[in-house]
Short mmCIF file of C-alpha atoms and ligand atoms in Angstrom, two decimals:
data_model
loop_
_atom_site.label_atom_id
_atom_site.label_comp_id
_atom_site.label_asym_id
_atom_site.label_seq_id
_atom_site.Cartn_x
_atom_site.Cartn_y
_atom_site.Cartn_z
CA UNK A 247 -10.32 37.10 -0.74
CA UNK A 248 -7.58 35.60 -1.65
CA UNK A 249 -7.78 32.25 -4.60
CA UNK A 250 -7.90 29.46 -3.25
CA UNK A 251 -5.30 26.61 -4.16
CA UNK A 252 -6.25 23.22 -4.77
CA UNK A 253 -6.54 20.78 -2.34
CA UNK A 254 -5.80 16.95 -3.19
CA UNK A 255 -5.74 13.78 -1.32
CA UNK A 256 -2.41 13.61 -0.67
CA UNK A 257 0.61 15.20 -0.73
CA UNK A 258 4.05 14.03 -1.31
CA UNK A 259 6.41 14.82 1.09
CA UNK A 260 9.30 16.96 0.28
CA UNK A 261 12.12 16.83 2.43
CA UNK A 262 14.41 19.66 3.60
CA UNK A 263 16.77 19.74 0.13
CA UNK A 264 19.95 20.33 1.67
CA UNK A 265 19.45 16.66 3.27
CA UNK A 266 18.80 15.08 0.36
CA UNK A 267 21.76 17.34 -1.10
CA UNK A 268 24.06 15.42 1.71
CA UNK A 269 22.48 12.09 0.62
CA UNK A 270 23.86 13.33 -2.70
CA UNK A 271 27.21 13.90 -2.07
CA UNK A 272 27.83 10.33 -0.87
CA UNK A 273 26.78 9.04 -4.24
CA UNK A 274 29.37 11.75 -6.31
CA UNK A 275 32.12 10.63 -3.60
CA UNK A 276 31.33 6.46 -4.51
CA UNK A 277 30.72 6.87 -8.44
CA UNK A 278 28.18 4.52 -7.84
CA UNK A 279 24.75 5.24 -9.26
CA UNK A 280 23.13 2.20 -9.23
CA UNK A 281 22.93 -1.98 -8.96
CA UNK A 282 23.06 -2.25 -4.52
CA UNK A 283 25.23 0.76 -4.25
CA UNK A 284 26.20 1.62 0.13
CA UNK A 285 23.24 3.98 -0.20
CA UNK A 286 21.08 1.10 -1.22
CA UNK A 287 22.39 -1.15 1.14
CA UNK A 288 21.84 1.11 3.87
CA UNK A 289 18.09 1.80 3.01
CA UNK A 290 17.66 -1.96 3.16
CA UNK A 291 19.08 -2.40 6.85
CA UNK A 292 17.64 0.31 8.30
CA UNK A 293 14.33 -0.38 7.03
CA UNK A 294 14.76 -4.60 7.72
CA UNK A 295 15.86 -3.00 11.99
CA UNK A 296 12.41 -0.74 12.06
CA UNK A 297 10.00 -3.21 10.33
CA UNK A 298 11.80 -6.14 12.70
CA UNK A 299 12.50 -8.51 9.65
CA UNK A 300 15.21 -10.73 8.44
CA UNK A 301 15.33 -9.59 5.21
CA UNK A 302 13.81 -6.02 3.11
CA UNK A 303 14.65 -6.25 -0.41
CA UNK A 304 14.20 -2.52 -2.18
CA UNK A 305 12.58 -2.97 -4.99
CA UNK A 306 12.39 -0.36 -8.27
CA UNK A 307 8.37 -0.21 -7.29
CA UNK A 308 5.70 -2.09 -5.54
CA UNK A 309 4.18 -3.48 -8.37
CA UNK A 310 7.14 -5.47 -9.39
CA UNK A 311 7.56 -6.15 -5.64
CA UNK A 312 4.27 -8.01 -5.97
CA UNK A 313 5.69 -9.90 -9.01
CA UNK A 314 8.62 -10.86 -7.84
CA UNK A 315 6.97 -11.76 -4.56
CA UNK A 316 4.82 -14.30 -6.30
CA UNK A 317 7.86 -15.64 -9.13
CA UNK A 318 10.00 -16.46 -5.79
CA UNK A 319 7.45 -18.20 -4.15
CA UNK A 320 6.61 -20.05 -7.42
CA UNK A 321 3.16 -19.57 -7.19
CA UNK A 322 1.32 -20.95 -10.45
CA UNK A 323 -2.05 -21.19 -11.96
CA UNK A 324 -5.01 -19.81 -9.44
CA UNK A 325 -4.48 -16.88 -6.96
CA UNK A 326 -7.18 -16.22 -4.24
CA UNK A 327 -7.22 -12.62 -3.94
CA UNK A 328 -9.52 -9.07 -3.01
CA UNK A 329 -11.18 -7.02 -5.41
CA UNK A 330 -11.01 -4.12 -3.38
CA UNK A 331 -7.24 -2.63 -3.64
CA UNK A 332 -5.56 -0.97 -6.33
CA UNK A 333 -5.00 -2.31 -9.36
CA UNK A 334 -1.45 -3.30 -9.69
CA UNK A 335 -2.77 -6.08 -7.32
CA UNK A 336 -4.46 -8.21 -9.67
CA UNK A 337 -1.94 -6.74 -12.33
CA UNK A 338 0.71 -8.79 -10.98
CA UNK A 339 -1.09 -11.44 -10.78
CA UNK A 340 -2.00 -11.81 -14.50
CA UNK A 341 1.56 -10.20 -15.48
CA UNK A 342 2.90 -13.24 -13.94
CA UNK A 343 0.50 -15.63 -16.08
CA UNK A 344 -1.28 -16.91 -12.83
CA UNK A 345 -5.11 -16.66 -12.44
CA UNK A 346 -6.79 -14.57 -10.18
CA UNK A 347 -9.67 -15.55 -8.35
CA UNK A 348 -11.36 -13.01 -6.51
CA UNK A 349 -13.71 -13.60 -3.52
CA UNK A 350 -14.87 -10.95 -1.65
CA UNK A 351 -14.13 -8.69 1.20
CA UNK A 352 -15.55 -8.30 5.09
CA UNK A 353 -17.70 -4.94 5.15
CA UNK A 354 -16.20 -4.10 8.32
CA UNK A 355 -12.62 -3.98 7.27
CA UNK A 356 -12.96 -3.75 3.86
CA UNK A 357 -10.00 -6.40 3.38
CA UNK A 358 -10.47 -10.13 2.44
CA UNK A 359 -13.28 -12.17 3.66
CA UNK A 360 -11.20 -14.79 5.08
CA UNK A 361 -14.37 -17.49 5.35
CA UNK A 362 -15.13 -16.45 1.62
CA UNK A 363 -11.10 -17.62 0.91
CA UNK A 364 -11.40 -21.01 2.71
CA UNK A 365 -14.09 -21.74 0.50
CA UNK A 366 -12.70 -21.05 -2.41
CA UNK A 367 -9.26 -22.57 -1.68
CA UNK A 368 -11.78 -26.14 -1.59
CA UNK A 369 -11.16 -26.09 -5.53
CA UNK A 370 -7.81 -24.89 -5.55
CA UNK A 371 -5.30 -22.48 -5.57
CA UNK A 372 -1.31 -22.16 -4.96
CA UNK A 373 -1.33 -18.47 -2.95
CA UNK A 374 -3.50 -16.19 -1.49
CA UNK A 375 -2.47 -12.49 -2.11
CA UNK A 376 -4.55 -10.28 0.09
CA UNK A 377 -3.93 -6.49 0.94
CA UNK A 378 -3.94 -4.49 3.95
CA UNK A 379 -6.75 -2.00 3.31
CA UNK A 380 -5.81 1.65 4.42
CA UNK A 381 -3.13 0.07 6.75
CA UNK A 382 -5.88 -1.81 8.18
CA UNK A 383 -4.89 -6.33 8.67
CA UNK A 384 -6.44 -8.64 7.23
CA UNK A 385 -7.20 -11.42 9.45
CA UNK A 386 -3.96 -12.35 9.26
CA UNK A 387 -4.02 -15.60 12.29
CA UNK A 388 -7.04 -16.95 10.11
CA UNK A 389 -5.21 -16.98 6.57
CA UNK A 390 -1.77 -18.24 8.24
CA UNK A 391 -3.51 -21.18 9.40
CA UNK A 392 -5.86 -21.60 6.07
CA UNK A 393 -2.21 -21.16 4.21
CA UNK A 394 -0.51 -24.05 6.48
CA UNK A 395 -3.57 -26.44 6.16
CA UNK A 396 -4.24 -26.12 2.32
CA UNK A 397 -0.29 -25.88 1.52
CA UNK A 398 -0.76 -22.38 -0.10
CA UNK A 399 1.72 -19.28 0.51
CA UNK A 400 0.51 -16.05 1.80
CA UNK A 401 1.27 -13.03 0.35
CA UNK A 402 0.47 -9.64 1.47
CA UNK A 403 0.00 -6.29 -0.89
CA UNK A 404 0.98 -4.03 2.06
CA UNK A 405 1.89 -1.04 0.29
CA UNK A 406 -0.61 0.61 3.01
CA UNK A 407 0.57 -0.71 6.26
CA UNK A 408 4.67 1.17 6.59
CA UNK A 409 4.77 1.29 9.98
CA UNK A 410 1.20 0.17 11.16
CA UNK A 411 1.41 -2.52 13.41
CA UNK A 412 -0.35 -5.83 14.57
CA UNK A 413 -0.10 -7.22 18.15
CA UNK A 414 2.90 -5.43 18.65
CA UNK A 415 4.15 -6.51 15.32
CA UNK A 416 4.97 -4.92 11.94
CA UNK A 417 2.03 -5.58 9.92
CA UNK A 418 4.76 -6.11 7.07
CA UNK A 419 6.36 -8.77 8.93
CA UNK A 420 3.28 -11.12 8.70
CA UNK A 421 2.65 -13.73 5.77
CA UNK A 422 5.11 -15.61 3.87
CA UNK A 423 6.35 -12.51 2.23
CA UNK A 424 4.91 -8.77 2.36
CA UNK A 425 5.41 -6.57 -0.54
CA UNK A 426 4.90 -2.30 0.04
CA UNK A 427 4.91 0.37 -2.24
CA UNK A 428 7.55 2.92 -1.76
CA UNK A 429 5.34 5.74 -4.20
CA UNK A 430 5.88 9.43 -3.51
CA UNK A 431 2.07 9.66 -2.15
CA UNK A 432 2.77 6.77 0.36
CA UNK A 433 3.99 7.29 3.84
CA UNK A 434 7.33 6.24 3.74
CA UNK A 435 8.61 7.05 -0.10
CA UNK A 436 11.83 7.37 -2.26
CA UNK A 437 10.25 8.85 -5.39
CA UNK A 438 9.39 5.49 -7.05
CA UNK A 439 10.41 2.21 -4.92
CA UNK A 440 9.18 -0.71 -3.03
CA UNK A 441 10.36 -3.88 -1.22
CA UNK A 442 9.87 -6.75 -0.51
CA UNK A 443 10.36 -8.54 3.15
CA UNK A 444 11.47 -12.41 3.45
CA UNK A 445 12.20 -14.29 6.39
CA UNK A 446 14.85 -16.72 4.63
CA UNK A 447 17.90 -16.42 3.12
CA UNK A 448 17.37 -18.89 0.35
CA UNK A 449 14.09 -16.48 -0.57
CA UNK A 450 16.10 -12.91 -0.17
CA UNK A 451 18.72 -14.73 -2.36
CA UNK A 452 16.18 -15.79 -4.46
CA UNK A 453 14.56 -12.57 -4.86
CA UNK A 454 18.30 -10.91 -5.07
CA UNK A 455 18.34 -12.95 -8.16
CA UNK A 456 15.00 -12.27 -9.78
CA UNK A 457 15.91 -8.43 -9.13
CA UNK A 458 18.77 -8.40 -11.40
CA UNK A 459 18.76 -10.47 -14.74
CA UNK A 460 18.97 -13.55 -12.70
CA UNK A 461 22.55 -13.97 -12.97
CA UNK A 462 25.59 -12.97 -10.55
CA UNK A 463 28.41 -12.25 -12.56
CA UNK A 464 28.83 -14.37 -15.62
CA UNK A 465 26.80 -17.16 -13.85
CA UNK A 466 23.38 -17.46 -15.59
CA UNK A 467 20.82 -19.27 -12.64
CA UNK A 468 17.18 -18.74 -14.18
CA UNK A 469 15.14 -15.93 -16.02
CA UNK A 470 15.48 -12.81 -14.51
CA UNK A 471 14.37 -9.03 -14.46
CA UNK A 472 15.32 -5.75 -14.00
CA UNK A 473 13.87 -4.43 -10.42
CA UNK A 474 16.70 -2.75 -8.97
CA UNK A 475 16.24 0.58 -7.15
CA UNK A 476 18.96 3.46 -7.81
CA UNK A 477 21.01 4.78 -5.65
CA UNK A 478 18.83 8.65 -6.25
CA UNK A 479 15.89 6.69 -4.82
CA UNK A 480 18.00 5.16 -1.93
CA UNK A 481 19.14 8.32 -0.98
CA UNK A 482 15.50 9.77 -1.10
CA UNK A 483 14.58 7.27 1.24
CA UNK A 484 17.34 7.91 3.58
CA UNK A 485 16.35 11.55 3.73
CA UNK A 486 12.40 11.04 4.42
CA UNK A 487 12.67 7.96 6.85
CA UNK A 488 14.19 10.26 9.92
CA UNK A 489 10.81 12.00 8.80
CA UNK A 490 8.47 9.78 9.19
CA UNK A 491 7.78 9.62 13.38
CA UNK A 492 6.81 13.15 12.82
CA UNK A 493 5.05 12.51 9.75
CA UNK A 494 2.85 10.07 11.14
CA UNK A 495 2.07 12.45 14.32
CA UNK A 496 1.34 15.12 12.12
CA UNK A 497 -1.51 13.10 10.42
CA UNK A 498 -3.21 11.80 13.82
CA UNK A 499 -3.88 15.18 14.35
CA UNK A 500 -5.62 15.74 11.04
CA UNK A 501 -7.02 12.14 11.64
CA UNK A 502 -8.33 13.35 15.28
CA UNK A 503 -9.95 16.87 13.32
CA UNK A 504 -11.41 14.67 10.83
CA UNK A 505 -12.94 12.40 13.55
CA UNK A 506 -14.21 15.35 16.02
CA UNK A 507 -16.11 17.58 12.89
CA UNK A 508 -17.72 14.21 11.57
CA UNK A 509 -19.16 12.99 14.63
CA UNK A 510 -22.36 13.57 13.44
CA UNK A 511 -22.25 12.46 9.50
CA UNK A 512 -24.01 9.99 7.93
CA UNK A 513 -21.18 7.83 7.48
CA UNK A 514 -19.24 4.89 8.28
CA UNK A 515 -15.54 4.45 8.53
CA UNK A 516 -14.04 0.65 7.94
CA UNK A 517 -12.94 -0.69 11.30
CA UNK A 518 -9.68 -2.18 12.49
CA UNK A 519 -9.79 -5.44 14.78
CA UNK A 520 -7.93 -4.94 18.24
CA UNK A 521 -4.64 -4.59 18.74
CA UNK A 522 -3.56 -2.65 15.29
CA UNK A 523 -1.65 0.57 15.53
CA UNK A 524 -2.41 2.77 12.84
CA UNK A 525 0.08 4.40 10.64
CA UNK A 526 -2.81 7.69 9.04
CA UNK A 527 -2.28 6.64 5.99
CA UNK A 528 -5.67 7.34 4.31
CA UNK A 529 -9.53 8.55 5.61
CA UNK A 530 -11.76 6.81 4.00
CA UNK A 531 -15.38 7.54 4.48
CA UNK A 532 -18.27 5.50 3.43
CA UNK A 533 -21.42 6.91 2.35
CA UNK A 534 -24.86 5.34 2.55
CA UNK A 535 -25.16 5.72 -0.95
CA UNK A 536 -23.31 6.23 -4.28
CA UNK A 537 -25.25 9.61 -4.90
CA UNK A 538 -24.57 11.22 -1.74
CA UNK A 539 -21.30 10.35 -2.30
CA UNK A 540 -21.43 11.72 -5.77
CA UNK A 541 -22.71 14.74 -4.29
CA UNK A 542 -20.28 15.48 -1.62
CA UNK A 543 -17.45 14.89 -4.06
CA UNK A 544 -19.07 17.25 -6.59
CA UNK A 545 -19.59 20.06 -4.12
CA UNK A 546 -16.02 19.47 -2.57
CA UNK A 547 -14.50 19.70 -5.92
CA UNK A 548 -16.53 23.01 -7.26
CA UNK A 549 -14.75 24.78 -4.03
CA UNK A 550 -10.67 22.93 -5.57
CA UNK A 551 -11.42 19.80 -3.29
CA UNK A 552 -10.27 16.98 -4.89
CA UNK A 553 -11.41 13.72 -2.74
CA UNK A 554 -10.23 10.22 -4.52
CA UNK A 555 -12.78 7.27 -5.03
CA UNK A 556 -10.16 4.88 -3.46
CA UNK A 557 -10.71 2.02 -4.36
CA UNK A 558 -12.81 2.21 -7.44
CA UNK A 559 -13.62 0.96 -9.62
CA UNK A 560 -13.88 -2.46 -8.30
CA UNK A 561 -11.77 -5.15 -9.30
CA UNK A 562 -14.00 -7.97 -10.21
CA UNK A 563 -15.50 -4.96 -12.95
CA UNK A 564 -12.52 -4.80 -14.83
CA UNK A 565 -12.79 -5.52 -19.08
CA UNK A 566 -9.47 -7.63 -19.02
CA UNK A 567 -10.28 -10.03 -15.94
CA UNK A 568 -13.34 -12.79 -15.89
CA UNK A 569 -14.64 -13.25 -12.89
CA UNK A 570 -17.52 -13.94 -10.33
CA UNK A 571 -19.54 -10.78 -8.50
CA UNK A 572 -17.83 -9.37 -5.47
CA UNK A 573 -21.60 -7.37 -4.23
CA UNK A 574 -19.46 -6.30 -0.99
CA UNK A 575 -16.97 -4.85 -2.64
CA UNK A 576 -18.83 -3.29 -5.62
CA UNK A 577 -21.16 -1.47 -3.21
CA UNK A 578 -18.28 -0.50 -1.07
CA UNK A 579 -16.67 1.15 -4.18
CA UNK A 580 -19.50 3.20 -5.37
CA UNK A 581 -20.36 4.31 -2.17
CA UNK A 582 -16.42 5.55 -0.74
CA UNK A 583 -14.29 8.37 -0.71
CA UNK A 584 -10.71 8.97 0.47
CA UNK A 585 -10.79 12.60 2.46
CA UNK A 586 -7.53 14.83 1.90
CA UNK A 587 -5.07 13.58 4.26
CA UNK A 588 -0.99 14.88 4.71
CA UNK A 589 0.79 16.89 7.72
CA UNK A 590 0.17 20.82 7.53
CA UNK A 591 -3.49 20.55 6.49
CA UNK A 592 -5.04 23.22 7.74
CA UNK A 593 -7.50 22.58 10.26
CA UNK A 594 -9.73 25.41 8.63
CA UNK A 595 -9.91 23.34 5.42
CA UNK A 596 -10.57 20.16 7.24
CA UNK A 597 -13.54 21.64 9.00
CA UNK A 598 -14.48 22.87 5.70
CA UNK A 599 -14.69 19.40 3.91
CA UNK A 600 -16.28 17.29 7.16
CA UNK A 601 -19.37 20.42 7.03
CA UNK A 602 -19.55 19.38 3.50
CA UNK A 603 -19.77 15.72 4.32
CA UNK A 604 -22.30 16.18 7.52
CA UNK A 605 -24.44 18.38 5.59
CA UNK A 606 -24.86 16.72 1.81
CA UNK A 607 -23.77 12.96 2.77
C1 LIG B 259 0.62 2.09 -4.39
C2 LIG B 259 0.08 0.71 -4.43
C3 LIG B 259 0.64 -0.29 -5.26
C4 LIG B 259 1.65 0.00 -6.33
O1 LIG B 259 2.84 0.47 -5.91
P1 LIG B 259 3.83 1.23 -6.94
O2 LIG B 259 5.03 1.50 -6.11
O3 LIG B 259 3.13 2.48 -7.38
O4 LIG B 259 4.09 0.30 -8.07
C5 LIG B 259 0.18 -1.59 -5.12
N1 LIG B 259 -0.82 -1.90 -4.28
C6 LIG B 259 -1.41 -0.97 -3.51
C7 LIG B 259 -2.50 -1.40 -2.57
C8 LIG B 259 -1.00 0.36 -3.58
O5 LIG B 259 -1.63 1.28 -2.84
#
């Protein structure tokens, strides 16, 4: 028999070359490289008509999406936010010299515990930033109305939820402003990029600013960065997003493999409220306890698996932030793992890795 190859979580989708080659040529017939080139420009309508939004920003990443999400908003001092996302979450937050107060998530959904936030906006806060687990919403009616009645903006990490939707909305159109990631492993990508979505002008010209040195010319306005996206990454996203309809088809059918071989595992998956519309963007699986799920990932990876404890560790753990225990979220990070997910796994392989999971979990 043949060697097996490696099997990760994800893989980044590569399109066609001679598209991104035509992509190309548009940039060697402008000269421009960079700094909200046509490309650029393009991207950002195109992606502002899909999502349904006023305004998407491209960003050089969705970590400084985050940041400049919060800087725009002018969101100071304490930060109610989840323990259970990735990192660059509660990066931002401290990047930005706020403080981050975590409280922790619903089981069920694995995002925000939105009773656990209205406590904890009783002593204070100026934003709640909150992130759409796996594509999955956060109780999203609930934290507009806790963000109107305590005068605090709501921000959402969405760098999950391209494309998912919400009672028949974008889940990126929700919240004061919505950041996503734009990563090569996420749905929708352009190599490295992000955005950010706002539904005034003053904030996408506020934003505009932050992006670039916070001047416009040889006017000076406020302290700036540098967050542009290139023109190479523009035209990277202009190639994959005819792609991603067929992208997102493509993993429902893995998703509906997955689903049919684990019927009978010892597992539980987090749960969407009503009226979302997922976008496949991850399979997590919970296990009933961190060895079983210690075990399943050590068998899957002695036959080239390679599952991803997403998220772990959990955020409320880490040696740079103080905070109070998040038990929900700590257990619910020892105890998942994300399952290999991306179009043109084969259905072999998936069968493979749910017997694993049914038979050790
Ligand atoms: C990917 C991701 C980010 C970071 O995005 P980058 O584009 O890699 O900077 C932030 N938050 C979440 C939840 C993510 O999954």
């Amino acid at each position: 028999m043949s060697e097996r190859k490696p099997i990760y979580v994800t893989k980044a989708f590569v399109p066609p070359i001679e598209e991104y080659t035509a992509q190309l040529r548009r940039i060697w017939a402008s000269g421009q490289l960079t700094n909200q080139g046509p490309l650029a420009l393009e991207l950002e309508k195109l992606l502002a008509e899909r999502l349904g939004v006023p305004h998407c920003l491209f960003m050089a990443n969705g970590t400084l999406a985050i940041q400049l999400a919060l800087r725009a908003l002018g969101v100071k001092g304490r930060v109610i936010t989840t323990p259970y996302s990735y990192v660059a979450t509660v990066s931002s937050i401290l990047w930005e010299n706020c403080e981050p107060v975590f409280v922790d998530i619903d089981p069920a959904t694995t995002c925000i515990d939105a009773n656990a936030v209205e406590s904890a906006l009783k002593n204070g806060a100026s934003a709640i930033l909150a992130t759409h687990v796996y594509g999955i919403p956060c109780d999203v009616e609930r934290l507009a109305e806790l963000g109107r009645r305590y005068n605090v903006k709501v921000i959402y990490d969405a760098a999950h939820a391209f494309d998912a939707t919400y009672k028949g909305r974008q889940l990126l159109a929700y919240g004061d402003m919505s950041t996503c990631s734009f990563h090569a492993t996420k749905l929708f990508h352009t190599g490295e990029g992000g955005c950010v979505i706002a539904h005034s002008d003053t904030d996408a010209a506020q934003l505009r600013l932050l992006r670039s040195f916070g001047h416009i010319g040889d006017e000076h306005f406020q302290l700036g960065i540098n967050a542009k996206a290139s023109e190479l990454n523009a035209a990277m996203g202009l190639t994959v997003l005819p792609h991603v309809e067929r992208l997102k088809r493509e993993r429902g059918q893995v998703v509906a493999q997955y689903d049919a071989a684990l019927a009978t595992a010892p597992i539980t998956r987090p749960q969407a409220p009503e009226g979302r519309v997922t976008n496949h963007a991850y399979y997590p699986v919970i296990f009933r306890s961190g060895e079983a799920m210690q075990r399943v990932k050590a068998t899957l990876e002695a036959d080239k698996v390679f599952p991803r404890r997403y998220f772990y560790p959990s955020l409320d753990t880490l040696p740079y932030v103080k905070a109070d225990a998040c038990p929900v979220s700590r257990s619910i990070a020892e105890r998942v793992l994300c399952l290999p997910l991306y179009p043109g796994l084969a259905e072999g392989d998936v069968e493979r890795i749910a017997e694993v999971v049914t038979s050790l979990a």
